[in-house]
Amino acid sequence: MARLAADAPTKGGFSFDLCQRNEMLLKKGMHLPTFRKTGTTIVGLVFQDGVILGADTRATEGPIVADKNCEKIHYMAPNIYCCGAGTAADTEAVTDMVSSQLQLHRYATGRESRVVTALTLLKSHLFSYQGHVSAALVLGGVDITGPHLHTVYPHGSTDTLPFATMGSGSLAAMAVFESKFREGLTKEEGIKLVSEAICSGIFNDLGSGSNVDVCVITKGHTEYLRNHQLPNPRTYVSSRGYNFVKGHTEVLSTKITPLKSKVEVAEVDAMEE
Amino acid sequence: MDLDLSAPHSLGTTIIGVTYDGGVVLGADSRTSTGMYVANRASDKITQLTDNVYICRSGSAADSQVISDYVRYFLHQHTIQLGQPSTVKVAANLVRLLSYQNKNMLQMGIIVGGWDKYEGGQIYSVPLGGTILKQPFAIGGSGSSYLYGFFDQAWKEGMSKDEAEKLVVKAVSLAIARDGASGGVVRTVTINADGVTKNFYSGDSLPLWHEELEPHNSLLDILSSSSPEPMST
């Protein structure tokens, strides 16, 4: 009967060996390196023909914006996409990993991937790392059984919902959804609502900003609308942008190294296959 | 205003399992909280293990979901090997074994309920730590604290199906009224010889308790209609 416990993940999983040493170092005053988080507002909703996912495009490193136009809607399968919030490295790595597992599974089964397959792969991976893989995901897709939308939390729990929001801007986006969502939206209404929810996160949450990405998944067809809305254009002092006239920068010294004399050009036969 | 959105997902919860003459009724609220934020206001905490056995989950959402997946898998194998539907006792014991042997790493309370042809309707409680207790009724989750006295007075042997279901709905709605971590809708699952019936009671169909007010439409709806005439002296 002890075998039952052993059936829980035996290989892999989080190694807790260094945790005590890390705690000791923290007490001594060492600072943990900050990692890039996708502050983030990510949303998803189910409409009459399928699923629409949305995300902002700001990636932060502490208080600094590291990337003003990153991609938070990750490809999982031709019919399944996944928005990721939390540590950028974790969301990228876990979605890439499950995406390749899904592809191998497609080759083995000869069928289109199902959203629940992606869901189970993600939740079992995240659970075995006990929340240390900081990835909070909104997974959506349309498969043979219909449209599906799920949220996956870093500890490995999942929820199945008709509309969902995650990330630091989730409260702002959820307020928009709770007020305006209804079942059976059309594609245009759905895209508009998703954009509104993301904009709500962009303008009211400090960890989210820049542009709105939208992804519409329907039976047999997926539309990835990268930068569907750009509500934060760069404002230049002059409308022509910056203009750096020659002579503005002081030249301190000049050194010219002719490279032609260093490179030997030899006549050889062309490469053949 | 400390919304700890990175706190683990926990099923604040009120879960109940009650036997009646001929089967069992399982009931639960629908609130899943992450710190002080309600992550899912319409979750389904009553999960199916087999055709005749369901469980109510409380505690850590991740732990209870993963354990229920494992138990469903083992029970499925057991059913194939046995050649007939597994008993509620076996299902409850599988939950107990996983819960006890991983007690250091798991944080969840489960109520197992079902019907089989040998013992009829049964309720087993598997709380934190992994004990197993066969009981005529069981309550669990943070909201259960408010129901011990209620059940001592209201539960009786040999209730009918409707009486049992009404009792469960009343109890969950009382707990929702007093426990901050429970809320949303009331879901019930009734299991007996004829099969399984699932019911749903939305927030506004539940009775109002002490100091609870009737719901009103938002006064902001007046603003969305045509703007008022400007005042004139």
PDB file of N, CA and C in Angstrom, chain A residues 174-270:
ATOM      1  N   MET A 174     -11.564  42.394 -14.502  1.00  0.00           N
ATOM      2  CA  MET A 174     -12.736  41.635 -14.064  1.00  0.00           C
ATOM      3  C   MET A 174     -13.922  42.557 -13.830  1.00  0.00           C
ATOM      4  N   ALA A 175     -13.635  43.779 -13.360  1.00  0.00           N
ATOM      5  CA  ALA A 175     -14.719  44.735 -13.145  1.00  0.00           C
ATOM      6  C   ALA A 175     -15.442  45.007 -14.462  1.00  0.00           C
ATOM      7  N   VAL A 176     -14.668  45.144 -15.548  1.00  0.00           N
ATOM      8  CA  VAL A 176     -15.264  45.381 -16.873  1.00  0.00           C
ATOM      9  C   VAL A 176     -16.084  44.170 -17.308  1.00  0.00           C
ATOM     10  N   PHE A 177     -15.520  42.982 -17.140  1.00  0.00           N
ATOM     11  CA  PHE A 177     -16.226  41.764 -17.539  1.00  0.00           C
ATOM     12  C   PHE A 177     -17.508  41.577 -16.751  1.00  0.00           C
ATOM     13  N   GLU A 178     -17.426  41.717 -15.439  1.00  0.00           N
ATOM     14  CA  GLU A 178     -18.615  41.489 -14.596  1.00  0.00           C
ATOM     15  C   GLU A 178     -19.724  42.446 -14.967  1.00  0.00           C
ATOM     16  N   SER A 179     -19.345  43.624 -15.444  1.00  0.00           N
ATOM     17  CA  SER A 179     -20.356  44.618 -15.778  1.00  0.00           C
ATOM     18  C   SER A 179     -20.932  44.396 -17.171  1.00  0.00           C
ATOM     19  N   LYS A 180     -20.121  43.934 -18.141  1.00  0.00           N
ATOM     20  CA  LYS A 180     -20.603  43.901 -19.519  1.00  0.00           C
ATOM     21  C   LYS A 180     -20.698  42.529 -20.176  1.00  0.00           C
ATOM     22  N   PHE A 181     -20.210  41.477 -19.531  1.00  0.00           N
ATOM     23  CA  PHE A 181     -20.236  40.183 -20.203  1.00  0.00           C
ATOM     24  C   PHE A 181     -21.639  39.611 -20.253  1.00  0.00           C
ATOM     25  N   ARG A 182     -21.970  38.968 -21.411  1.00  0.00           N
ATOM     26  CA  ARG A 182     -23.141  38.111 -21.451  1.00  0.00           C
ATOM     27  C   ARG A 182     -22.826  36.932 -22.357  1.00  0.00           C
ATOM     28  N   GLU A 183     -23.627  35.878 -22.240  1.00  0.00           N
ATOM     29  CA  GLU A 183     -23.383  34.701 -23.066  1.00  0.00           C
ATOM     30  C   GLU A 183     -23.740  35.018 -24.517  1.00  0.00           C
ATOM     31  N   GLY A 184     -23.072  34.346 -25.445  1.00  0.00           N
ATOM     32  CA  GLY A 184     -23.447  34.455 -26.859  1.00  0.00           C
ATOM     33  C   GLY A 184     -23.101  35.770 -27.521  1.00  0.00           C
ATOM     34  N   LEU A 185     -21.930  36.346 -27.138  1.00  0.00           N
ATOM     35  CA  LEU A 185     -21.476  37.573 -27.808  1.00  0.00           C
ATOM     36  C   LEU A 185     -21.050  37.257 -29.229  1.00  0.00           C
ATOM     37  N   THR A 186     -21.144  38.242 -30.116  1.00  0.00           N
ATOM     38  CA  THR A 186     -20.613  38.042 -31.469  1.00  0.00           C
ATOM     39  C   THR A 186     -19.116  38.324 -31.429  1.00  0.00           C
ATOM     40  N   LYS A 187     -18.444  38.040 -32.565  1.00  0.00           N
ATOM     41  CA  LYS A 187     -16.993  38.216 -32.604  1.00  0.00           C
ATOM     42  C   LYS A 187     -16.611  39.675 -32.365  1.00  0.00           C
ATOM     43  N   GLU A 188     -17.324  40.609 -33.018  1.00  0.00           N
ATOM     44  CA  GLU A 188     -16.971  42.030 -32.876  1.00  0.00           C
ATOM     45  C   GLU A 188     -17.191  42.486 -31.434  1.00  0.00           C
ATOM     46  N   GLU A 189     -18.327  42.077 -30.863  1.00  0.00           N
ATOM     47  CA  GLU A 189     -18.626  42.463 -29.473  1.00  0.00           C
ATOM     48  C   GLU A 189     -17.577  41.879 -28.529  1.00  0.00           C
ATOM     49  N   GLY A 190     -17.186  40.634 -28.799  1.00  0.00           N
ATOM     50  CA  GLY A 190     -16.210  39.967 -27.934  1.00  0.00           C
ATOM     51  C   GLY A 190     -14.866  40.664 -27.973  1.00  0.00           C
ATOM     52  N   ILE A 191     -14.412  40.986 -29.197  1.00  0.00           N
ATOM     53  CA  ILE A 191     -13.111  41.652 -29.319  1.00  0.00           C
ATOM     54  C   ILE A 191     -13.163  43.005 -28.626  1.00  0.00           C
ATOM     55  N   LYS A 192     -14.281  43.698 -28.793  1.00  0.00           N
ATOM     56  CA  LYS A 192     -14.421  45.028 -28.172  1.00  0.00           C
ATOM     57  C   LYS A 192     -14.368  44.909 -26.651  1.00  0.00           C
ATOM     58  N   LEU A 193     -15.074  43.906 -26.112  1.00  0.00           N
ATOM     59  CA  LEU A 193     -15.099  43.740 -24.650  1.00  0.00           C
ATOM     60  C   LEU A 193     -13.730  43.365 -24.112  1.00  0.00           C
ATOM     61  N   VAL A 194     -13.048  42.462 -24.828  1.00  0.00           N
ATOM     62  CA  VAL A 194     -11.704  42.050 -24.398  1.00  0.00           C
ATOM     63  C   VAL A 194     -10.769  43.247 -24.409  1.00  0.00           C
ATOM     64  N   SER A 195     -10.824  44.042 -25.486  1.00  0.00           N
ATOM     65  CA  SER A 195      -9.954  45.229 -25.559  1.00  0.00           C
ATOM     66  C   SER A 195     -10.261  46.198 -24.428  1.00  0.00           C
ATOM     67  N   GLU A 196     -11.543  46.373 -24.131  1.00  0.00           N
ATOM     68  CA  GLU A 196     -11.914  47.272 -23.020  1.00  0.00           C
ATOM     69  C   GLU A 196     -11.351  46.788 -21.700  1.00  0.00           C
ATOM     70  N   ALA A 197     -11.427  45.475 -21.485  1.00  0.00           N
ATOM     71  CA  ALA A 197     -10.929  44.916 -20.221  1.00  0.00           C
ATOM     72  C   ALA A 197      -9.420  45.098 -20.116  1.00  0.00           C
ATOM     73  N   ILE A 198      -8.710  44.838 -21.204  1.00  0.00           N
ATOM     74  CA  ILE A 198      -7.253  44.997 -21.182  1.00  0.00           C
ATOM     75  C   ILE A 198      -6.890  46.461 -20.989  1.00  0.00           C
ATOM     76  N   CYS A 199      -7.608  47.362 -21.671  1.00  0.00           N
ATOM     77  CA  CYS A 199      -7.335  48.794 -21.511  1.00  0.00           C
ATOM     78  C   CYS A 199      -7.560  49.214 -20.064  1.00  0.00           C
ATOM     79  N   SER A 200      -8.597  48.650 -19.444  1.00  0.00           N
ATOM     80  CA  SER A 200      -8.856  48.954 -18.036  1.00  0.00           C
ATOM     81  C   SER A 200      -7.644  48.584 -17.192  1.00  0.00           C
ATOM     82  N   GLY A 201      -7.031  47.423 -17.498  1.00  0.00           N
ATOM     83  CA  GLY A 201      -5.822  47.017 -16.789  1.00  0.00           C
ATOM     84  C   GLY A 201      -4.658  47.935 -17.116  1.00  0.00           C
ATOM     85  N   ILE A 202      -4.518  48.282 -18.391  1.00  0.00           N
ATOM     86  CA  ILE A 202      -3.391  49.108 -18.828  1.00  0.00           C
ATOM     87  C   ILE A 202      -3.407  50.451 -18.120  1.00  0.00           C
ATOM     88  N   PHE A 203      -4.600  51.080 -18.019  1.00  0.00           N
ATOM     89  CA  PHE A 203      -4.654  52.422 -17.473  1.00  0.00           C
ATOM     90  C   PHE A 203      -4.769  52.468 -15.951  1.00  0.00           C
ATOM     91  N   ASN A 204      -5.294  51.404 -15.336  1.00  0.00           N
ATOM     92  CA  ASN A 204      -5.490  51.452 -13.894  1.00  0.00           C
ATOM     93  C   ASN A 204      -4.504  50.623 -13.086  1.00  0.00           C
ATOM     94  N   ASP A 205      -3.688  49.789 -13.746  1.00  0.00           N
ATOM     95  CA  ASP A 205      -2.715  48.976 -13.026  1.00  0.00           C
ATOM     96  C   ASP A 205      -1.309  49.398 -13.425  1.00  0.00           C
ATOM     97  N   LEU A 206      -0.451  49.602 -12.443  1.00  0.00           N
ATOM     98  CA  LEU A 206       0.901  50.052 -12.750  1.00  0.00           C
ATOM     99  C   LEU A 206       1.747  48.971 -13.402  1.00  0.00           C
ATOM    100  N   GLY A 207       1.400  47.695 -13.127  1.00  0.00           N
ATOM    101  CA  GLY A 207       2.202  46.620 -13.693  1.00  0.00           C
ATOM    102  C   GLY A 207       1.836  46.272 -15.134  1.00  0.00           C
ATOM    103  N   SER A 208       0.796  46.909 -15.678  1.00  0.00           N
ATOM    104  CA  SER A 208       0.377  46.620 -17.062  1.00  0.00           C
ATOM    105  C   SER A 208       0.442  47.902 -17.850  1.00  0.00           C
ATOM    106  N   GLY A 209       0.679  47.773 -19.170  1.00  0.00           N
ATOM    107  CA  GLY A 209       0.726  48.984 -19.980  1.00  0.00           C
ATOM    108  C   GLY A 209       0.953  48.680 -21.433  1.00  0.00           C
ATOM    109  N   SER A 210       1.228  49.690 -22.189  1.00  0.00           N
ATOM    110  CA  SER A 210       1.515  49.633 -23.627  1.00  0.00           C
ATOM    111  C   SER A 210       0.306  49.200 -24.431  1.00  0.00           C
ATOM    112  N   ASN A 211       0.449  48.122 -25.195  1.00  0.00           N
ATOM    113  CA  ASN A 211      -0.557  47.805 -26.218  1.00  0.00           C
ATOM    114  C   ASN A 211      -1.453  46.636 -25.852  1.00  0.00           C
ATOM    115  N   VAL A 212      -2.467  46.425 -26.714  1.00  0.00           N
ATOM    116  CA  VAL A 212      -3.424  45.338 -26.501  1.00  0.00           C
ATOM    117  C   VAL A 212      -3.221  44.271 -27.574  1.00  0.00           C
ATOM    118  N   ASP A 213      -2.976  43.033 -27.135  1.00  0.00           N
ATOM    119  CA  ASP A 213      -2.910  41.903 -28.087  1.00  0.00           C
ATOM    120  C   ASP A 213      -4.199  41.103 -27.938  1.00  0.00           C
ATOM    121  N   VAL A 214      -4.732  40.643 -29.067  1.00  0.00           N
ATOM    122  CA  VAL A 214      -5.974  39.848 -29.011  1.00  0.00           C
ATOM    123  C   VAL A 214      -5.775  38.596 -29.850  1.00  0.00           C
ATOM    124  N   CYS A 215      -6.386  37.504 -29.424  1.00  0.00           N
ATOM    125  CA  CYS A 215      -6.306  36.270 -30.217  1.00  0.00           C
ATOM    126  C   CYS A 215      -7.701  35.653 -30.271  1.00  0.00           C
ATOM    127  N   VAL A 216      -8.229  35.475 -31.484  1.00  0.00           N
ATOM    128  CA  VAL A 216      -9.580  34.930 -31.642  1.00  0.00           C
ATOM    129  C   VAL A 216      -9.470  33.505 -32.158  1.00  0.00           C
ATOM    130  N   ILE A 217     -10.000  32.550 -31.403  1.00  0.00           N
ATOM    131  CA  ILE A 217      -9.924  31.144 -31.819  1.00  0.00           C
ATOM    132  C   ILE A 217     -11.326  30.628 -32.074  1.00  0.00           C
ATOM    133  N   THR A 218     -11.544  30.148 -33.309  1.00  0.00           N
ATOM    134  CA  THR A 218     -12.838  29.548 -33.639  1.00  0.00           C
ATOM    135  C   THR A 218     -12.577  28.175 -34.238  1.00  0.00           C
ATOM    136  N   LYS A 219     -13.638  27.463 -34.554  1.00  0.00           N
ATOM    137  CA  LYS A 219     -13.468  26.116 -35.082  1.00  0.00           C
ATOM    138  C   LYS A 219     -12.763  26.184 -36.411  1.00  0.00           C
ATOM    139  N   GLY A 220     -11.560  25.630 -36.449  1.00  0.00           N
ATOM    140  CA  GLY A 220     -10.834  25.545 -37.714  1.00  0.00           C
ATOM    141  C   GLY A 220     -10.057  26.788 -38.083  1.00  0.00           C
ATOM    142  N   HIS A 221     -10.133  27.867 -37.285  1.00  0.00           N
ATOM    143  CA  HIS A 221      -9.459  29.105 -37.694  1.00  0.00           C
ATOM    144  C   HIS A 221      -9.036  29.917 -36.487  1.00  0.00           C
ATOM    145  N   THR A 222      -7.785  30.416 -36.514  1.00  0.00           N
ATOM    146  CA  THR A 222      -7.296  31.234 -35.405  1.00  0.00           C
ATOM    147  C   THR A 222      -6.756  32.546 -35.940  1.00  0.00           C
ATOM    148  N   GLU A 223      -7.140  33.669 -35.308  1.00  0.00           N
ATOM    149  CA  GLU A 223      -6.644  34.974 -35.752  1.00  0.00           C
ATOM    150  C   GLU A 223      -5.839  35.592 -34.622  1.00  0.00           C
ATOM    151  N   TYR A 224      -4.553  35.789 -34.827  1.00  0.00           N
ATOM    152  CA  TYR A 224      -3.719  36.391 -33.789  1.00  0.00           C
ATOM    153  C   TYR A 224      -3.550  37.866 -34.138  1.00  0.00           C
ATOM    154  N   LEU A 225      -4.271  38.742 -33.441  1.00  0.00           N
ATOM    155  CA  LEU A 225      -4.225  40.176 -33.736  1.00  0.00           C
ATOM    156  C   LEU A 225      -3.189  40.827 -32.827  1.00  0.00           C
ATOM    157  N   ARG A 226      -1.935  40.778 -33.276  1.00  0.00           N
ATOM    158  CA  ARG A 226      -0.842  41.360 -32.499  1.00  0.00           C
ATOM    159  C   ARG A 226      -0.981  42.876 -32.532  1.00  0.00           C
ATOM    160  N   ASN A 227      -0.885  43.521 -31.379  1.00  0.00           N
ATOM    161  CA  ASN A 227      -1.046  44.981 -31.298  1.00  0.00           C
ATOM    162  C   ASN A 227      -2.347  45.451 -31.942  1.00  0.00           C
ATOM    163  N   HIS A 228      -3.437  44.819 -31.529  1.00  0.00           N
ATOM    164  CA  HIS A 228      -4.758  45.185 -32.061  1.00  0.00           C
ATOM    165  C   HIS A 228      -5.074  46.640 -31.748  1.00  0.00           C
ATOM    166  N   GLN A 229      -4.657  47.098 -30.551  1.00  0.00           N
ATOM    167  CA  GLN A 229      -4.857  48.507 -30.201  1.00  0.00           C
ATOM    168  C   GLN A 229      -3.554  49.064 -29.653  1.00  0.00           C
ATOM    169  N   LEU A 230      -3.233  50.304 -30.047  1.00  0.00           N
ATOM    170  CA  LEU A 230      -2.030  50.938 -29.503  1.00  0.00           C
ATOM    171  C   LEU A 230      -2.443  52.225 -28.789  1.00  0.00           C
ATOM    172  N   PRO A 231      -2.962  52.115 -27.575  1.00  0.00           N
ATOM    173  CA  PRO A 231      -3.465  53.312 -26.906  1.00  0.00           C
ATOM    174  C   PRO A 231      -2.388  54.153 -26.233  1.00  0.00           C
ATOM    175  N   ASN A 232      -1.117  53.741 -26.355  1.00  0.00           N
ATOM    176  CA  ASN A 232      -0.044  54.517 -25.730  1.00  0.00           C
ATOM    177  C   ASN A 232       1.047  54.869 -26.727  1.00  0.00           C
ATOM    178  N   PRO A 233       0.718  55.684 -27.727  1.00  0.00           N
ATOM    179  CA  PRO A 233       1.748  55.991 -28.726  1.00  0.00           C
ATOM    180  C   PRO A 233       2.801  56.896 -28.110  1.00  0.00           C
ATOM    181  N   ARG A 234       4.000  56.836 -28.693  1.00  0.00           N
ATOM    182  CA  ARG A 234       5.073  57.671 -28.173  1.00  0.00           C
ATOM    183  C   ARG A 234       4.838  59.094 -28.642  1.00  0.00           C
ATOM    184  N   THR A 235       4.906  60.031 -27.724  1.00  0.00           N
ATOM    185  CA  THR A 235       4.696  61.434 -28.124  1.00  0.00           C
ATOM    186  C   THR A 235       6.055  62.099 -28.233  1.00  0.00           C
ATOM    187  N   TYR A 236       6.366  62.576 -29.406  1.00  0.00           N
ATOM    188  CA  TYR A 236       7.645  63.238 -29.630  1.00  0.00           C
ATOM    189  C   TYR A 236       7.497  64.729 -29.407  1.00  0.00           C
ATOM    190  N   VAL A 237       8.607  65.391 -29.066  1.00  0.00           N
ATOM    191  CA  VAL A 237       8.590  66.838 -28.892  1.00  0.00           C
ATOM    192  C   VAL A 237       8.157  67.472 -30.203  1.00  0.00           C
ATOM    193  N   SER A 238       8.718  66.943 -31.298  1.00  0.00           N
ATOM    194  CA  SER A 238       8.310  67.446 -32.624  1.00  0.00           C
ATOM    195  C   SER A 238       7.640  66.301 -33.367  1.00  0.00           C
ATOM    196  N   SER A 239       6.658  66.581 -34.181  1.00  0.00           N
ATOM    197  CA  SER A 239       5.929  65.500 -34.832  1.00  0.00           C
ATOM    198  C   SER A 239       6.788  64.783 -35.859  1.00  0.00           C
ATOM    199  N   ARG A 240       7.902  65.390 -36.269  1.00  0.00           N
ATOM    200  CA  ARG A 240       8.789  64.723 -37.233  1.00  0.00           C
ATOM    201  C   ARG A 240       9.673  63.711 -36.513  1.00  0.00           C
ATOM    202  N   GLY A 241       9.612  63.656 -35.179  1.00  0.00           N
ATOM    203  CA  GLY A 241      10.474  62.756 -34.415  1.00  0.00           C
ATOM    204  C   GLY A 241      11.803  63.415 -34.150  1.00  0.00           C
ATOM    205  N   TYR A 242      12.777  62.643 -33.703  1.00  0.00           N
ATOM    206  CA  TYR A 242      14.085  63.213 -33.409  1.00  0.00           C
ATOM    207  C   TYR A 242      14.894  63.364 -34.686  1.00  0.00           C
ATOM    208  N   ASN A 243      15.669  64.390 -34.714  1.00  0.00           N
ATOM    209  CA  ASN A 243      16.496  64.624 -35.892  1.00  0.00           C
ATOM    210  C   ASN A 243      17.911  65.005 -35.426  1.00  0.00           C
ATOM    211  N   PHE A 244      18.839  64.079 -35.584  1.00  0.00           N
ATOM    212  CA  PHE A 244      20.199  64.334 -35.091  1.00  0.00           C
ATOM    213  C   PHE A 244      21.059  64.865 -36.227  1.00  0.00           C
ATOM    214  N   VAL A 245      21.291  66.174 -36.215  1.00  0.00           N
ATOM    215  CA  VAL A 245      22.065  66.827 -37.286  1.00  0.00           C
ATOM    216  C   VAL A 245      23.542  66.551 -37.071  1.00  0.00           C
ATOM    217  N   LYS A 246      24.276  66.414 -38.214  1.00  0.00           N
ATOM    218  CA  LYS A 246      25.725  66.162 -38.104  1.00  0.00           C
ATOM    219  C   LYS A 246      26.366  67.341 -37.418  1.00  0.00           C
ATOM    220  N   GLY A 247      27.293  67.054 -36.523  1.00  0.00           N
ATOM    221  CA  GLY A 247      27.982  68.121 -35.805  1.00  0.00           C
ATOM    222  C   GLY A 247      27.466  68.288 -34.393  1.00  0.00           C
ATOM    223  N   HIS A 248      26.290  67.609 -34.056  1.00  0.00           N
ATOM    224  CA  HIS A 248      25.752  67.697 -32.703  1.00  0.00           C
ATOM    225  C   HIS A 248      26.597  66.942 -31.698  1.00  0.00           C
ATOM    226  N   THR A 249      27.247  65.831 -32.183  1.00  0.00           N
ATOM    227  CA  THR A 249      28.048  65.024 -31.263  1.00  0.00           C
ATOM    228  C   THR A 249      29.515  65.364 -31.429  1.00  0.00           C
ATOM    229  N   GLU A 250      30.204  65.648 -30.317  1.00  0.00           N
ATOM    230  CA  GLU A 250      31.612  66.022 -30.388  1.00  0.00           C
ATOM    231  C   GLU A 250      32.448  64.772 -30.628  1.00  0.00           C
ATOM    232  N   VAL A 251      33.311  64.803 -31.652  1.00  0.00           N
ATOM    233  CA  VAL A 251      34.200  63.671 -31.934  1.00  0.00           C
ATOM    234  C   VAL A 251      35.480  63.867 -31.138  1.00  0.00           C
ATOM    235  N   LEU A 252      35.807  62.904 -30.287  1.00  0.00           N
ATOM    236  CA  LEU A 252      36.987  63.025 -29.443  1.00  0.00           C
ATOM    237  C   LEU A 252      38.243  62.517 -30.144  1.00  0.00           C
ATOM    238  N   SER A 253      38.150  61.332 -30.823  1.00  0.00           N
ATOM    239  CA  SER A 253      39.319  60.826 -31.554  1.00  0.00           C
ATOM    240  C   SER A 253      38.839  59.942 -32.677  1.00  0.00           C
ATOM    241  N   THR A 254      39.677  59.751 -33.697  1.00  0.00           N
ATOM    242  CA  THR A 254      39.313  58.935 -34.857  1.00  0.00           C
ATOM    243  C   THR A 254      40.408  57.928 -35.123  1.00  0.00           C
ATOM    244  N   LYS A 255      40.036  56.655 -35.321  1.00  0.00           N
ATOM    245  CA  LYS A 255      41.016  55.633 -35.692  1.00  0.00           C
ATOM    246  C   LYS A 255      40.432  54.792 -36.801  1.00  0.00           C
ATOM    247  N   ILE A 256      41.123  54.766 -37.961  1.00  0.00           N
ATOM    248  CA  ILE A 256      40.597  54.014 -39.102  1.00  0.00           C
ATOM    249  C   ILE A 256      41.463  52.790 -39.327  1.00  0.00           C
ATOM    250  N   THR A 257      40.862  51.584 -39.310  1.00  0.00           N
ATOM    251  CA  THR A 257      41.589  50.323 -39.533  1.00  0.00           C
ATOM    252  C   THR A 257      41.089  49.693 -40.824  1.00  0.00           C
ATOM    253  N   PRO A 258      41.921  49.743 -41.894  1.00  0.00           N
ATOM    254  CA  PRO A 258      41.454  49.132 -43.145  1.00  0.00           C
ATOM    255  C   PRO A 258      41.427  47.618 -43.002  1.00  0.00           C
ATOM    256  N   LEU A 259      40.265  46.986 -43.222  1.00  0.00           N
ATOM    257  CA  LEU A 259      40.125  45.542 -43.011  1.00  0.00           C
ATOM    258  C   LEU A 259      40.535  44.739 -44.215  1.00  0.00           C
ATOM    259  N   LYS A 260      40.490  45.373 -45.423  1.00  0.00           N
ATOM    260  CA  LYS A 260      40.771  44.617 -46.638  1.00  0.00           C
ATOM    261  C   LYS A 260      42.143  43.970 -46.586  1.00  0.00           C
ATOM    262  N   SER A 261      43.129  44.663 -45.995  1.00  0.00           N
ATOM    263  CA  SER A 261      44.472  44.103 -45.971  1.00  0.00           C
ATOM    264  C   SER A 261      44.559  42.895 -45.045  1.00  0.00           C
ATOM    265  N   LYS A 262      43.635  42.766 -44.082  1.00  0.00           N
ATOM    266  CA  LYS A 262      43.705  41.637 -43.144  1.00  0.00           C
ATOM    267  C   LYS A 262      43.009  40.401 -43.696  1.00  0.00           C
ATOM    268  N   VAL A 263      42.119  40.602 -44.645  1.00  0.00           N
ATOM    269  CA  VAL A 263      41.335  39.464 -45.143  1.00  0.00           C
ATOM    270  C   VAL A 263      41.953  38.947 -46.428  1.00  0.00           C
ATOM    271  N   GLU A 264      42.233  37.639 -46.453  1.00  0.00           N
ATOM    272  CA  GLU A 264      42.794  37.039 -47.661  1.00  0.00           C
ATOM    273  C   GLU A 264      41.691  36.480 -48.507  1.00  0.00           C
ATOM    274  N   VAL A 265      41.531  36.998 -49.713  1.00  0.00           N
ATOM    275  CA  VAL A 265      40.499  36.475 -50.601  1.00  0.00           C
ATOM    276  C   VAL A 265      41.119  35.433 -51.510  1.00  0.00           C
ATOM    277  N   ALA A 266      40.708  34.156 -51.304  1.00  0.00           N
ATOM    278  CA  ALA A 266      41.277  33.072 -52.115  1.00  0.00           C
ATOM    279  C   ALA A 266      40.269  32.567 -53.106  1.00  0.00           C
ATOM    280  N   GLU A 267      40.724  32.187 -54.292  1.00  0.00           N
ATOM    281  CA  GLU A 267      39.849  31.668 -55.316  1.00  0.00           C
ATOM    282  C   GLU A 267      39.658  30.172 -55.097  1.00  0.00           C
ATOM    283  N   VAL A 268      38.488  29.777 -54.758  1.00  0.00           N
ATOM    284  CA  VAL A 268      38.247  28.336 -54.557  1.00  0.00           C
ATOM    285  C   VAL A 268      37.022  27.944 -55.340  1.00  0.00           C
ATOM    286  N   ASP A 269      36.816  26.588 -55.431  1.00  0.00           N
ATOM    287  CA  ASP A 269      35.630  26.098 -56.133  1.00  0.00           C
ATOM    288  C   ASP A 269      34.391  26.359 -55.276  1.00  0.00           C
ATOM    289  N   ALA A 270      33.275  26.488 -55.952  1.00  0.00           N
ATOM    290  CA  ALA A 270      32.025  26.695 -55.206  1.00  0.00           C
ATOM    291  C   ALA A 270      31.668  25.429 -54.419  1.00  0.00           C
TER     292      ALA A 270
END
